[in-house]
Short mmCIF file of C-alpha atoms in Angstrom, two decimals:
data_model
loop_
_atom_site.label_atom_id
_atom_site.label_comp_id
_atom_site.label_asym_id
_atom_site.label_seq_id
_atom_site.Cartn_x
_atom_site.Cartn_y
_atom_site.Cartn_z
CA MET A 268 31.34 0.65 -23.09
CA PRO A 269 27.87 1.33 -21.66
CA HIS A 270 27.16 2.66 -18.21
CA VAL A 271 25.91 0.42 -15.40
CA ILE A 272 23.59 1.18 -12.49
CA CYS A 273 24.80 -0.57 -9.33
CA GLU A 274 23.64 -1.42 -5.81
CA PRO A 275 23.34 2.12 -4.36
CA CYS A 276 20.24 2.62 -6.56
CA ILE A 277 18.30 -0.10 -4.73
CA GLY A 278 15.33 1.43 -2.98
CA VAL A 279 16.23 4.95 -4.12
CA LYS A 280 15.35 5.23 -7.83
CA ALA A 281 15.64 9.03 -7.86
CA ARG A 282 15.18 8.95 -11.66
CA SER A 283 17.30 12.05 -12.12
CA CYS A 284 19.42 9.87 -14.41
CA GLN A 285 16.37 9.15 -16.53
CA GLU A 286 15.59 12.85 -16.84
CA VAL A 287 18.98 13.62 -18.44
CA CYS A 288 19.33 10.50 -20.61
CA PRO A 289 19.18 11.61 -24.26
CA VAL A 290 18.36 8.13 -25.59
CA GLU A 291 15.92 6.90 -22.94
CA CYS A 292 17.84 3.71 -22.17
CA ILE A 293 16.93 3.43 -18.47
CA TYR A 294 14.53 0.71 -17.33
CA ASP A 295 12.63 0.11 -14.07
CA ALA A 296 12.97 -3.24 -12.26
CA GLY A 297 10.88 -2.27 -9.27
CA GLU A 298 13.58 -2.01 -6.62
CA GLN A 299 16.11 -0.29 -8.87
CA LEU A 300 16.74 1.12 -12.35
CA TYR A 301 18.90 -0.49 -15.02
CA ILE A 302 20.60 0.81 -18.17
CA HIS A 303 20.09 -1.13 -21.39
CA PRO A 304 23.68 -1.68 -22.60
CA ASP A 305 22.73 -1.93 -26.27
CA GLU A 306 20.88 1.40 -26.17
CA CYS A 307 23.35 3.38 -24.04
CA ILE A 308 25.46 5.75 -26.13
CA ASP A 309 28.02 6.19 -23.35
CA CYS A 310 27.44 9.93 -23.07
CA GLY A 311 27.84 9.89 -19.28
CA ALA A 312 25.04 12.40 -18.63
CA CYS A 313 23.53 10.06 -16.05
CA VAL A 314 26.64 9.83 -13.87
CA PRO A 315 26.62 13.31 -12.29
CA ALA A 316 22.80 13.27 -12.16
CA CYS A 317 22.72 10.27 -9.81
CA PRO A 318 22.36 11.46 -6.19
CA VAL A 319 23.70 8.18 -4.75
CA ASN A 320 26.67 7.63 -7.09
CA ALA A 321 25.26 4.35 -8.40
CA ILE A 322 26.27 4.74 -12.06
CA TYR A 323 29.65 3.80 -13.52
CA PRO A 324 31.15 3.23 -16.94
CA GLU A 325 31.21 -0.56 -17.35
CA GLU A 326 35.00 -0.70 -17.16
CA ASP A 327 34.99 1.25 -13.86
CA VAL A 328 32.37 -0.73 -11.94
CA PRO A 329 33.81 -1.49 -8.48
CA GLU A 330 34.74 -5.12 -7.97
CA GLN A 331 32.00 -5.74 -5.38
CA TRP A 332 29.36 -4.65 -7.90
CA LYS A 333 30.61 -6.41 -11.07
CA VAL A 334 27.50 -8.64 -10.94
CA TYR A 335 25.46 -5.54 -11.88
CA ILE A 336 27.01 -5.51 -15.35
CA GLU A 337 25.11 -8.69 -16.22
CA LYS A 338 22.06 -7.65 -14.18
CA ASN A 339 21.74 -4.46 -16.26
CA ARG A 340 21.95 -6.47 -19.47
CA THR A 341 19.49 -9.15 -18.37
CA TRP A 342 16.89 -6.98 -16.67
CA ALA A 343 16.87 -4.11 -19.16
CA GLN A 344 15.99 -6.48 -21.98
CA THR A 345 12.84 -7.68 -20.22
CA LEU A 346 11.53 -4.54 -18.49
CA PRO A 347 9.43 -1.56 -19.54
CA ASN A 348 11.34 1.63 -20.24
CA VAL A 349 10.72 4.23 -17.49
CA HIS A 350 10.02 6.87 -20.12
CA VAL A 351 7.19 4.73 -21.48
CA LEU A 352 5.80 4.23 -17.96
CA GLU A 353 5.62 7.98 -17.52
CA GLY A 354 3.91 8.51 -20.85
CA ARG A 355 7.00 9.91 -22.57
CA GLY A 356 7.62 7.20 -25.11
#
């Protein structure tokens, strides 16, 4: 199962998760970041890197944030990768 970025990321976007992601599967939606579920290798490196505890394995997303599972899938497929935005990709 892929990881999911949830509500605590809104307005924060620390990008520390992006810095440790070995497959560059994190995308920028303006107000928050999203993980592309088809690109995520489920390594979990992003979880401890997040300063606001916004990232969960899909199966552990808290009930109040389950909507973010679909948001990550939908948004990540249509957004530029943050690594590309920073000239890394």
